[in-house]
mmCIF file of C-alpha atoms and ligand atoms in Angstrom:
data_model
loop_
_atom_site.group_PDB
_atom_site.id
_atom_site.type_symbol
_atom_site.label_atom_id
_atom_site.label_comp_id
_atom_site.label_asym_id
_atom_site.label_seq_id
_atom_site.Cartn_x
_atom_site.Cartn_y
_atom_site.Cartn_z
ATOM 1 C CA UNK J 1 -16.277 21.228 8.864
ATOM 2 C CA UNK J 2 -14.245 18.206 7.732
ATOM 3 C CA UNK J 3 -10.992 19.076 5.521
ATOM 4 C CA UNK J 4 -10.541 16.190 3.051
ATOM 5 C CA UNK J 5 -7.053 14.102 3.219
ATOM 6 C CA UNK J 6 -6.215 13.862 -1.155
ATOM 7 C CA UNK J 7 -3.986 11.185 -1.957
ATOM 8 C CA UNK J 8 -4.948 11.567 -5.420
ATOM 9 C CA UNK J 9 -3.387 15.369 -5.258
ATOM 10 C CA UNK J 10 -0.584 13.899 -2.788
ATOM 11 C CA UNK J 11 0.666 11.267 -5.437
ATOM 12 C CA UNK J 12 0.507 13.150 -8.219
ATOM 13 C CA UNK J 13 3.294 15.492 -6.324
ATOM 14 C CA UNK J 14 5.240 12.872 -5.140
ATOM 15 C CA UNK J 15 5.574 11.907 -8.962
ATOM 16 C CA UNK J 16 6.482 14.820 -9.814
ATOM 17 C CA UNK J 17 9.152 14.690 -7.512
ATOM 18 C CA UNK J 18 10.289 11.020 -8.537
ATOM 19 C CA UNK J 19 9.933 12.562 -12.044
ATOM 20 C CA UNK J 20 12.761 15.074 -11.403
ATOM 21 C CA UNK J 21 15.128 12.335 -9.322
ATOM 22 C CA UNK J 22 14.741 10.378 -12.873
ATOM 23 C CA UNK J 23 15.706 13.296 -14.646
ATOM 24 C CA UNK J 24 18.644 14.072 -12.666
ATOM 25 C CA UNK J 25 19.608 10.551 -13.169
ATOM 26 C CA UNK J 26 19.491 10.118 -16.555
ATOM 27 C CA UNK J 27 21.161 13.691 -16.846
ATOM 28 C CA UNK J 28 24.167 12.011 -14.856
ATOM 29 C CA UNK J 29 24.532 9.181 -17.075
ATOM 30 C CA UNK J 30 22.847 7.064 -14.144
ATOM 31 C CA UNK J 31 20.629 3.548 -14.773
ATOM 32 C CA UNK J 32 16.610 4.716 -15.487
ATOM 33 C CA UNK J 33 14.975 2.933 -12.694
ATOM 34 C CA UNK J 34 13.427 -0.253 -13.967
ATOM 35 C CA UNK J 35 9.922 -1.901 -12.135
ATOM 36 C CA UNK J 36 8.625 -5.377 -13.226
ATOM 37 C CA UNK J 37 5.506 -7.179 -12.159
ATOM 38 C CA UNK J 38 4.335 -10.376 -12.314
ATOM 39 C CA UNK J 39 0.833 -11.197 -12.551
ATOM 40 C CA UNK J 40 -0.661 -14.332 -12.580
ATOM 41 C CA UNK J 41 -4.503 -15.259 -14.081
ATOM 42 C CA UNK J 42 -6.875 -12.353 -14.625
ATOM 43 C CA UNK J 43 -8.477 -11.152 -11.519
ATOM 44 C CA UNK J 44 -10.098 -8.065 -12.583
ATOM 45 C CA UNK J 45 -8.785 -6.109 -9.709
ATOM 46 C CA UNK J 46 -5.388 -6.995 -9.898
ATOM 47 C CA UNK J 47 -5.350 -6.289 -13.977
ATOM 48 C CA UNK J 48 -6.589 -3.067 -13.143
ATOM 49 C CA UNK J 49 -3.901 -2.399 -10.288
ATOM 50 C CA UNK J 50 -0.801 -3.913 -12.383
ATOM 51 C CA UNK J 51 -2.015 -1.927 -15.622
ATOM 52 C CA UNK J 52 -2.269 1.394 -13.046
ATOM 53 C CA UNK J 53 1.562 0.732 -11.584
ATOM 54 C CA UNK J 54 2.863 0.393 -15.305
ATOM 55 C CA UNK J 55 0.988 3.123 -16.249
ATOM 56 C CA UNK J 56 2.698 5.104 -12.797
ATOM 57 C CA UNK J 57 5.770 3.839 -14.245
ATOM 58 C CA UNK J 58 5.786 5.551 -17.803
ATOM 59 C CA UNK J 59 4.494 8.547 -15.811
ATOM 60 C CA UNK J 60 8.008 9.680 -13.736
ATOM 61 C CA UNK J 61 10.152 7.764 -16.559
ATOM 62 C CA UNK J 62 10.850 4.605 -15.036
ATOM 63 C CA UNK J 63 10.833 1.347 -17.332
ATOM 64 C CA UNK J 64 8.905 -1.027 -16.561
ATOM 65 C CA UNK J 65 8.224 -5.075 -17.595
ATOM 66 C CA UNK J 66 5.235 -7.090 -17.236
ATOM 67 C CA UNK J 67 5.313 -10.613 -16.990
ATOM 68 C CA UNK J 68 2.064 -12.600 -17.319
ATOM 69 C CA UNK J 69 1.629 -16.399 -15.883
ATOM 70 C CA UNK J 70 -1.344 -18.326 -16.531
ATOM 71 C CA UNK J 71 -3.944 -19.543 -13.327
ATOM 72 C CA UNK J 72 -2.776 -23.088 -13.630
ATOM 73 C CA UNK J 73 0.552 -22.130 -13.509
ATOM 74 C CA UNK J 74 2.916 -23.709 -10.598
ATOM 75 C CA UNK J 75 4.493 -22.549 -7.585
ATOM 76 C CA UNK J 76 8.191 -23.728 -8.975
ATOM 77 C CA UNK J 77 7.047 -22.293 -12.511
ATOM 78 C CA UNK J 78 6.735 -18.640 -10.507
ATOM 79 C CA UNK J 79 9.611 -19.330 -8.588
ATOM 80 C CA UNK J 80 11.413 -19.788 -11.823
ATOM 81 C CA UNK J 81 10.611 -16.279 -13.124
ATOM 82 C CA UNK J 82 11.042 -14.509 -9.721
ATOM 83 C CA UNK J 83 14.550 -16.382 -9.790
ATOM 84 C CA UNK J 84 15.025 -14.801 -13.320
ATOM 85 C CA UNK J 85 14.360 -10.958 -12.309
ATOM 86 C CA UNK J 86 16.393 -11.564 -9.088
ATOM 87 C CA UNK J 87 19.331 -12.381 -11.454
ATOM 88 C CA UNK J 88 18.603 -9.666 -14.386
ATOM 89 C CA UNK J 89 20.842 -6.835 -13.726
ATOM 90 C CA UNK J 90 18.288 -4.255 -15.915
ATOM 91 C CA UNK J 91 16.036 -4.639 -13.276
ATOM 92 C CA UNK J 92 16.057 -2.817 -10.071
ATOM 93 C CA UNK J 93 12.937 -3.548 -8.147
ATOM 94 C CA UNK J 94 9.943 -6.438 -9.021
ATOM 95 C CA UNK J 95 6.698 -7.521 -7.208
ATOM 96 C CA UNK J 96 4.223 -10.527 -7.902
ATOM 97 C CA UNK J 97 0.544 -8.711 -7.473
ATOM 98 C CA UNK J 98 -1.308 -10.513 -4.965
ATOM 99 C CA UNK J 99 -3.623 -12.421 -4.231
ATOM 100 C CA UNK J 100 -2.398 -15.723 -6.122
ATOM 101 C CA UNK J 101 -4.847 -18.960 -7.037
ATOM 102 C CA UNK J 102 -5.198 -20.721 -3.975
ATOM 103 C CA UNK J 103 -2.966 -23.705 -4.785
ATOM 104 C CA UNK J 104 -0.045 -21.436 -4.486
ATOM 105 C CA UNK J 105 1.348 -20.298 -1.046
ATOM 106 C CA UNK J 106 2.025 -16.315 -1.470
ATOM 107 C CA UNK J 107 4.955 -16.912 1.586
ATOM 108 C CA UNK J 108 6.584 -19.049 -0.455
ATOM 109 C CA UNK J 109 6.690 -16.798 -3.073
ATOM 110 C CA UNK J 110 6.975 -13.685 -1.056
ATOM 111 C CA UNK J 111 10.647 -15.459 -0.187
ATOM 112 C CA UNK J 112 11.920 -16.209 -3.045
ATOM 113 C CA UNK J 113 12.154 -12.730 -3.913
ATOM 114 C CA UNK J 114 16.049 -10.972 -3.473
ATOM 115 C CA UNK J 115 15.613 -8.685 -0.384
ATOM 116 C CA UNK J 116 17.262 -6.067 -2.450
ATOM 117 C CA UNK J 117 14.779 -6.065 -5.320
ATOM 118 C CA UNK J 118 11.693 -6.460 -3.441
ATOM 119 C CA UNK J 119 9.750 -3.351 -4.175
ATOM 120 C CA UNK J 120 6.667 -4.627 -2.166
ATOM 121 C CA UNK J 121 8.463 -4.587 0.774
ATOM 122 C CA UNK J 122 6.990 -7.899 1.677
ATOM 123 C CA UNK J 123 9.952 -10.286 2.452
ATOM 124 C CA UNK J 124 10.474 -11.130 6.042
ATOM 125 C CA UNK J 125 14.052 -9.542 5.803
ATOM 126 C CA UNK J 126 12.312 -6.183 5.227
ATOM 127 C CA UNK J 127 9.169 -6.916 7.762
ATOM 128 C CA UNK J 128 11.615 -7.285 9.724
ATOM 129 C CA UNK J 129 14.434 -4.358 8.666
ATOM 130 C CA UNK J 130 11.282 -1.874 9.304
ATOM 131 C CA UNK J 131 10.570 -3.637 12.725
ATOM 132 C CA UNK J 132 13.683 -2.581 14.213
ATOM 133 C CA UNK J 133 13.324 1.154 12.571
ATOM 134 C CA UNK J 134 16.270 0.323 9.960
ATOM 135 C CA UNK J 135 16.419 2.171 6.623
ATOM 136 C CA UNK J 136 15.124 0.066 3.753
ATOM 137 C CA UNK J 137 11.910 -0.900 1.291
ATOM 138 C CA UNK J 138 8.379 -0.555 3.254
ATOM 139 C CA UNK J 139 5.561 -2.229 2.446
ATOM 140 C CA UNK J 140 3.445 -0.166 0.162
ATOM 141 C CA UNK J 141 -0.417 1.031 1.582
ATOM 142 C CA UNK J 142 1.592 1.818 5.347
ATOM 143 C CA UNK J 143 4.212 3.929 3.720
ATOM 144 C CA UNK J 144 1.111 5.741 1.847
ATOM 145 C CA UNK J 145 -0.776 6.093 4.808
ATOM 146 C CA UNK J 146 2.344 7.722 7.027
ATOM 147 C CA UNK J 147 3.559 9.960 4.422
ATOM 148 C CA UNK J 148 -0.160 11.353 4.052
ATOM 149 C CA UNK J 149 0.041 11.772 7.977
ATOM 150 C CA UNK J 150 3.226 13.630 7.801
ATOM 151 C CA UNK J 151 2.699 16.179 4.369
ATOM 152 C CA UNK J 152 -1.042 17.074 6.132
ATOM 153 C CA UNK J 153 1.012 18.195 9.244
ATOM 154 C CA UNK J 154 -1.387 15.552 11.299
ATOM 155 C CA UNK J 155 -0.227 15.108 14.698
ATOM 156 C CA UNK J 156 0.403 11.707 15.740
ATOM 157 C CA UNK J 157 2.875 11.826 18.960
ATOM 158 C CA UNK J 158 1.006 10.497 22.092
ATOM 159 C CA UNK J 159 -2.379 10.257 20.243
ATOM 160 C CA UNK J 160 -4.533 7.044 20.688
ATOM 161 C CA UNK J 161 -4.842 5.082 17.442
ATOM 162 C CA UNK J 162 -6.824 2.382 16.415
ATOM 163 C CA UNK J 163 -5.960 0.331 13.524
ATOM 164 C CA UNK J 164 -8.821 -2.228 11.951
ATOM 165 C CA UNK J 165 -7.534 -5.127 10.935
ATOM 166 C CA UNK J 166 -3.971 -7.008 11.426
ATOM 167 C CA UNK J 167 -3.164 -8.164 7.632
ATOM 168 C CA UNK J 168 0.475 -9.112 7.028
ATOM 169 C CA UNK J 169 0.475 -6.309 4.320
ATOM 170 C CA UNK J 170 -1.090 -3.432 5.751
ATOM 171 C CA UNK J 171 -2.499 -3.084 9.726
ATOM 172 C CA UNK J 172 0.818 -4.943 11.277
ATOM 173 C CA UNK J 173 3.027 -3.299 9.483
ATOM 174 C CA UNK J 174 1.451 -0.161 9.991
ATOM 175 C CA UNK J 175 0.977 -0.582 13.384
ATOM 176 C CA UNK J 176 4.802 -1.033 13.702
ATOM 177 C CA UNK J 177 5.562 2.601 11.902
ATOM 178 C CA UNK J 178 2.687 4.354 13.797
ATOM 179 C CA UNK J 179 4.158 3.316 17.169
ATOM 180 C CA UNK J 180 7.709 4.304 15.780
ATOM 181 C CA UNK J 181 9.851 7.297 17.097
ATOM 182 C CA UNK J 182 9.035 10.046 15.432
ATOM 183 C CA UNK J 183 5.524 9.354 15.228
ATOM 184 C CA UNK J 184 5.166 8.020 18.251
ATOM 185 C CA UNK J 185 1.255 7.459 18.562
ATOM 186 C CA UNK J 186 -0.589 4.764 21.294
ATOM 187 C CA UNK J 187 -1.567 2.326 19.083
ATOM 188 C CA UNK J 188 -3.965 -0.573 19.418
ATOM 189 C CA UNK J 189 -4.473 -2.889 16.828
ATOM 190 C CA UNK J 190 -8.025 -3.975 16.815
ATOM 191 C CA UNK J 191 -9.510 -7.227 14.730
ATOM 192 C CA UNK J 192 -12.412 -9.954 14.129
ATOM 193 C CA UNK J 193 -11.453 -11.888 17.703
ATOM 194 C CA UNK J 194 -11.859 -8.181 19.180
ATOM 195 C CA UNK J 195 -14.382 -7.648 22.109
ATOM 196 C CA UNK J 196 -16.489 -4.854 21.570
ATOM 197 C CA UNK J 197 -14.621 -3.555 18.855
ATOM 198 C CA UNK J 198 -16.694 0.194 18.647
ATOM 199 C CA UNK J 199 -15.587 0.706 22.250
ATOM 200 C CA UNK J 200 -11.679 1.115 21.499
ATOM 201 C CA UNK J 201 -12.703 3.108 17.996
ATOM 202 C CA UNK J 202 -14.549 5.638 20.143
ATOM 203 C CA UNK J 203 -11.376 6.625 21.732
ATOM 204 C CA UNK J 204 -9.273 7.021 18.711
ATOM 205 C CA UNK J 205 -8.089 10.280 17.538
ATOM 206 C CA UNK J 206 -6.733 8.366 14.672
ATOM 207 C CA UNK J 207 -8.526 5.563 13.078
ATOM 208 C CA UNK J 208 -7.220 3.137 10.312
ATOM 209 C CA UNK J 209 -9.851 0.821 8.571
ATOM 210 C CA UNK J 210 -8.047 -1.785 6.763
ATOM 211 C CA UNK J 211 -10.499 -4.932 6.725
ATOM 212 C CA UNK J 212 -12.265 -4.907 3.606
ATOM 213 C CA UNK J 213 -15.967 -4.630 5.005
ATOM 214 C CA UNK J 214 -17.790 -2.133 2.853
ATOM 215 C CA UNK J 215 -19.517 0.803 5.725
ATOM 216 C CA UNK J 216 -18.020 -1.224 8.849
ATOM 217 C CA UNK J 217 -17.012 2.081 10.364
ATOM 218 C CA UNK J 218 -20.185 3.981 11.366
ATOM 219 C CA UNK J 219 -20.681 7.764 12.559
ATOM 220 C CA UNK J 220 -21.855 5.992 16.493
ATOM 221 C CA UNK J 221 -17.475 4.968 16.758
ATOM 222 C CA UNK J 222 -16.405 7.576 15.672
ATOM 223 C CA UNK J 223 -15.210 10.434 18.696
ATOM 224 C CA UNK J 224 -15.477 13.778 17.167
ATOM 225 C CA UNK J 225 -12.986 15.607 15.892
ATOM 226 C CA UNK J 226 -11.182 12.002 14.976
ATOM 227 C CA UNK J 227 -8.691 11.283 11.966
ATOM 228 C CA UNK J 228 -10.193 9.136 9.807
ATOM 229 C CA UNK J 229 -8.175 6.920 7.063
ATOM 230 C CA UNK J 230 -10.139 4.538 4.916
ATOM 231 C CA UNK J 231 -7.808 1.612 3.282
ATOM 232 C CA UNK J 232 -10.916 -0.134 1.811
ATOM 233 C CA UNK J 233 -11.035 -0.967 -1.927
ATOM 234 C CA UNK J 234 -13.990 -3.225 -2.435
ATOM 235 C CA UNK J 235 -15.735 -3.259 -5.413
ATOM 236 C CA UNK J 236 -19.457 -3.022 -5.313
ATOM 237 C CA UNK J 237 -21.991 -3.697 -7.744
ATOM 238 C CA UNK J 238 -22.928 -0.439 -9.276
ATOM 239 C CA UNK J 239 -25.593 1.263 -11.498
ATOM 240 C CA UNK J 240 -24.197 4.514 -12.094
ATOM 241 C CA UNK J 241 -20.652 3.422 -13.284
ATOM 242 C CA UNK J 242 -19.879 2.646 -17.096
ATOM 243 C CA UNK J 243 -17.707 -0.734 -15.642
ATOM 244 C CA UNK J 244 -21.002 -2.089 -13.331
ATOM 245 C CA UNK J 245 -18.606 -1.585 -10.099
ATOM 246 C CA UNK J 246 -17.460 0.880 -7.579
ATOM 247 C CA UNK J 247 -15.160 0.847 -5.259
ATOM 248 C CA UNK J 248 -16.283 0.728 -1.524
ATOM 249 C CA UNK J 249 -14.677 1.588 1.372
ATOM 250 C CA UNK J 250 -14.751 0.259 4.996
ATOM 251 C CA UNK J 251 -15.947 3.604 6.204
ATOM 252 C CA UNK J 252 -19.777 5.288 5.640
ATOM 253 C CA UNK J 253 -18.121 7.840 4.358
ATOM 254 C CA UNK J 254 -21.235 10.404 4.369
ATOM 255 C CA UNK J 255 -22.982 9.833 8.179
ATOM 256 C CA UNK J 256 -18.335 9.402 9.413
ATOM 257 C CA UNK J 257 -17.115 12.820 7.686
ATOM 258 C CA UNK J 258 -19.379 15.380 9.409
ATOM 259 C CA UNK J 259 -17.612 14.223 12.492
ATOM 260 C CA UNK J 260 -14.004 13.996 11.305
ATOM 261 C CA UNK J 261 -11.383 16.216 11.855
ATOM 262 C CA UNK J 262 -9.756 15.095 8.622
ATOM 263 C CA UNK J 263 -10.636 12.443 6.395
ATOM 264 C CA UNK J 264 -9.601 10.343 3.034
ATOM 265 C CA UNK J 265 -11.989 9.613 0.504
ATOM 266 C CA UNK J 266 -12.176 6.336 -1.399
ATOM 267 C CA UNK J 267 -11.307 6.418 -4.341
ATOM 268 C CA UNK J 268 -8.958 9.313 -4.293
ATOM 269 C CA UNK J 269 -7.265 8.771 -0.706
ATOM 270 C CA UNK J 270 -4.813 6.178 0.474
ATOM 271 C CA UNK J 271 -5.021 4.034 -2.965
ATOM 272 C CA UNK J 272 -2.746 6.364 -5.209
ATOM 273 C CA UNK J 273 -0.089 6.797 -2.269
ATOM 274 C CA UNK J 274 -0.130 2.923 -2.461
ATOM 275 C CA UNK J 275 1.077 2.986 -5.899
ATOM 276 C CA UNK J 276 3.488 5.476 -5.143
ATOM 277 C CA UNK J 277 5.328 3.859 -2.577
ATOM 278 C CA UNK J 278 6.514 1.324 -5.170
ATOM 279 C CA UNK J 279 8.037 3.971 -7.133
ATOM 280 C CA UNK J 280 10.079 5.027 -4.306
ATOM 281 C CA UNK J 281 11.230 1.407 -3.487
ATOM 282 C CA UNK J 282 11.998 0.924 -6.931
ATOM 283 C CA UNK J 283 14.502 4.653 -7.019
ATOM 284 C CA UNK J 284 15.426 3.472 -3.883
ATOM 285 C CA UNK J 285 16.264 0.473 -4.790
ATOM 286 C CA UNK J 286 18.270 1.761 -8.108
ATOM 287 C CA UNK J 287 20.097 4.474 -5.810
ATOM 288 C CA UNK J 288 21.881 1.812 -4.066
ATOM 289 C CA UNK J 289 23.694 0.434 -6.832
HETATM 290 N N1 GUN F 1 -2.587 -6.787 -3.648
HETATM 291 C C1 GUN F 1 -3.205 -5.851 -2.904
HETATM 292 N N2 GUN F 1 -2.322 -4.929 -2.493
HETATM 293 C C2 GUN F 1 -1.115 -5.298 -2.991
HETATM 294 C C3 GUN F 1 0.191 -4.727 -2.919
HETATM 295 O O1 GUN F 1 0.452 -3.703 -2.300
HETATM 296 N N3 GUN F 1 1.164 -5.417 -3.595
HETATM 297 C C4 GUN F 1 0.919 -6.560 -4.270
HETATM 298 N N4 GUN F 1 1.949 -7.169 -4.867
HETATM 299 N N5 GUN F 1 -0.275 -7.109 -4.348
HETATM 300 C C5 GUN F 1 -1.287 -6.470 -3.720
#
């Protein structure tokens, strides 16, 4: 029988944790960690995830600031009120939610942000700080998907994993930290130039679906007894939700989990730990002070 990997339960400890840092801090007569976020337009998914990371925020005590920018808005416009939060001392970590209209480039962006405030852990400096297995901010859904790896007790040294999908944000990176010392798994990174993609899935004992195709991950790839993480968030027309939508993942979750060894469930599995990881960047980022 499959055991059930809950990032929902996971997160909600890991705030609780944060929760009692805070405390401690303020207790101290330390700073209150402070989290901004820009968001620009009104992409329904992004609304939803900025409104959840404030929300995350008022949860362990942390302040937090949105600022709002309008679709038409320009790149140097943006670039103006990243400059501002790089400059505001009250402010210890920021992101800019992602994606952004097309006529802006997100690595332009993604630079302009101070190293030391980036709570994404998107800026090159910090790609590449984590590259070379230095201390330091790491990009959000990896450092969700290896802390659920390491409080489950799932072994990862020497075991053959599979990551779907090679996206600046989450399969490279977290191909980097799987391949790491200390976890130390064989890991091939597998994408839509792939040959016969299902044939290097089949000999995972890990596999990481991080491509955004709702189902793409079927029970025939799957080798039994394999670790299955599911980073898909696509929202799917829906009947029996209030909104009209669900979220999808990129695994057929019901034919995949009667093979798994473990397995996360979307929603519920690596999408709170994503939100989480910002929360440590941010205390992180307010401990070094
Ligand atoms: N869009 C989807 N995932 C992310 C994320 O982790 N950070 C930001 N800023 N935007 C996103």
């Amino acid at each position: 029988m499959y055991k059930i990997i809950d990032g929902k339960l996971t997160a909600g400890l890991i705030k609780k944790e944060i929760a009692m840092k805070v405390a401690e801090r303020a207790g101290s007569g330390k700073k209150i960690p402070h989290l901004a976020a820009i968001l620009v337009g009104s992409n329904g998914s992004s609304e939803t995830y900025v409104a959840n990371k404030i929300k995350d925020c008022h949860e362990v005590g942390f302040r937090s600031t949105l600022v709002r920018m309008d679709d038409n808005v320009t790149e140097n416009q943006i670039i103006e009120a990243i400059r501002k939060l790089n400059r505001d001392p009250d402010v210890d970590g920021f992101i800019v939610q992602l994606p952004l209209p097309d006529h802006i480039s997100e690595s332009r962006i993604t630079e302009a942000i101070d190293p030391g405030k980036d709570a994404d852990g998107f800026h090159p400096v910090n790609i590449g700080r984590m590259v070379i297995g230095l201390d330091g901010y790491l990009p959000a859904t990896p450092y969700g998907i290896v802390e659920l790896l390491k409080r489950y007790n799932i072994e990862t040294t020497g075991r053959e994993c599979v990551v779907i999908g090679r996206s600046n944000i989450v399969g490279r990176p977290l191909s980097i930290l799987l391949s790491q010392k200390g976890m130390d798994a064989t890991v091939t990174v597998v994408h839509s130039r792939t040959k016969d993609i299902s044939s290097h899935i089949k000999r995972a004992d890990i596999v990481v679906a991080a491509l955004g195709s709702p189902g793409f991950v079927t029970a025939e790839m799957i080798k039994p007894g394999a670790v299955v993480i599911d980073v898909g968030t696509t929202r799917i027309a829906s009947a029996e939700t209030k909104s009209g939508w669900k979220l999808a993942g990129d695994v057929d979750f019901e034919n995949v989990a009667p093979l798994c060894s473990w397995i996360t469930p979307v929603p519920g599995g690596v999408g709170p730990m994503t939100r989480v990881a910002l929360l440590r960047n941010t205390l992180l980022a307010a401990s070094l002070k």
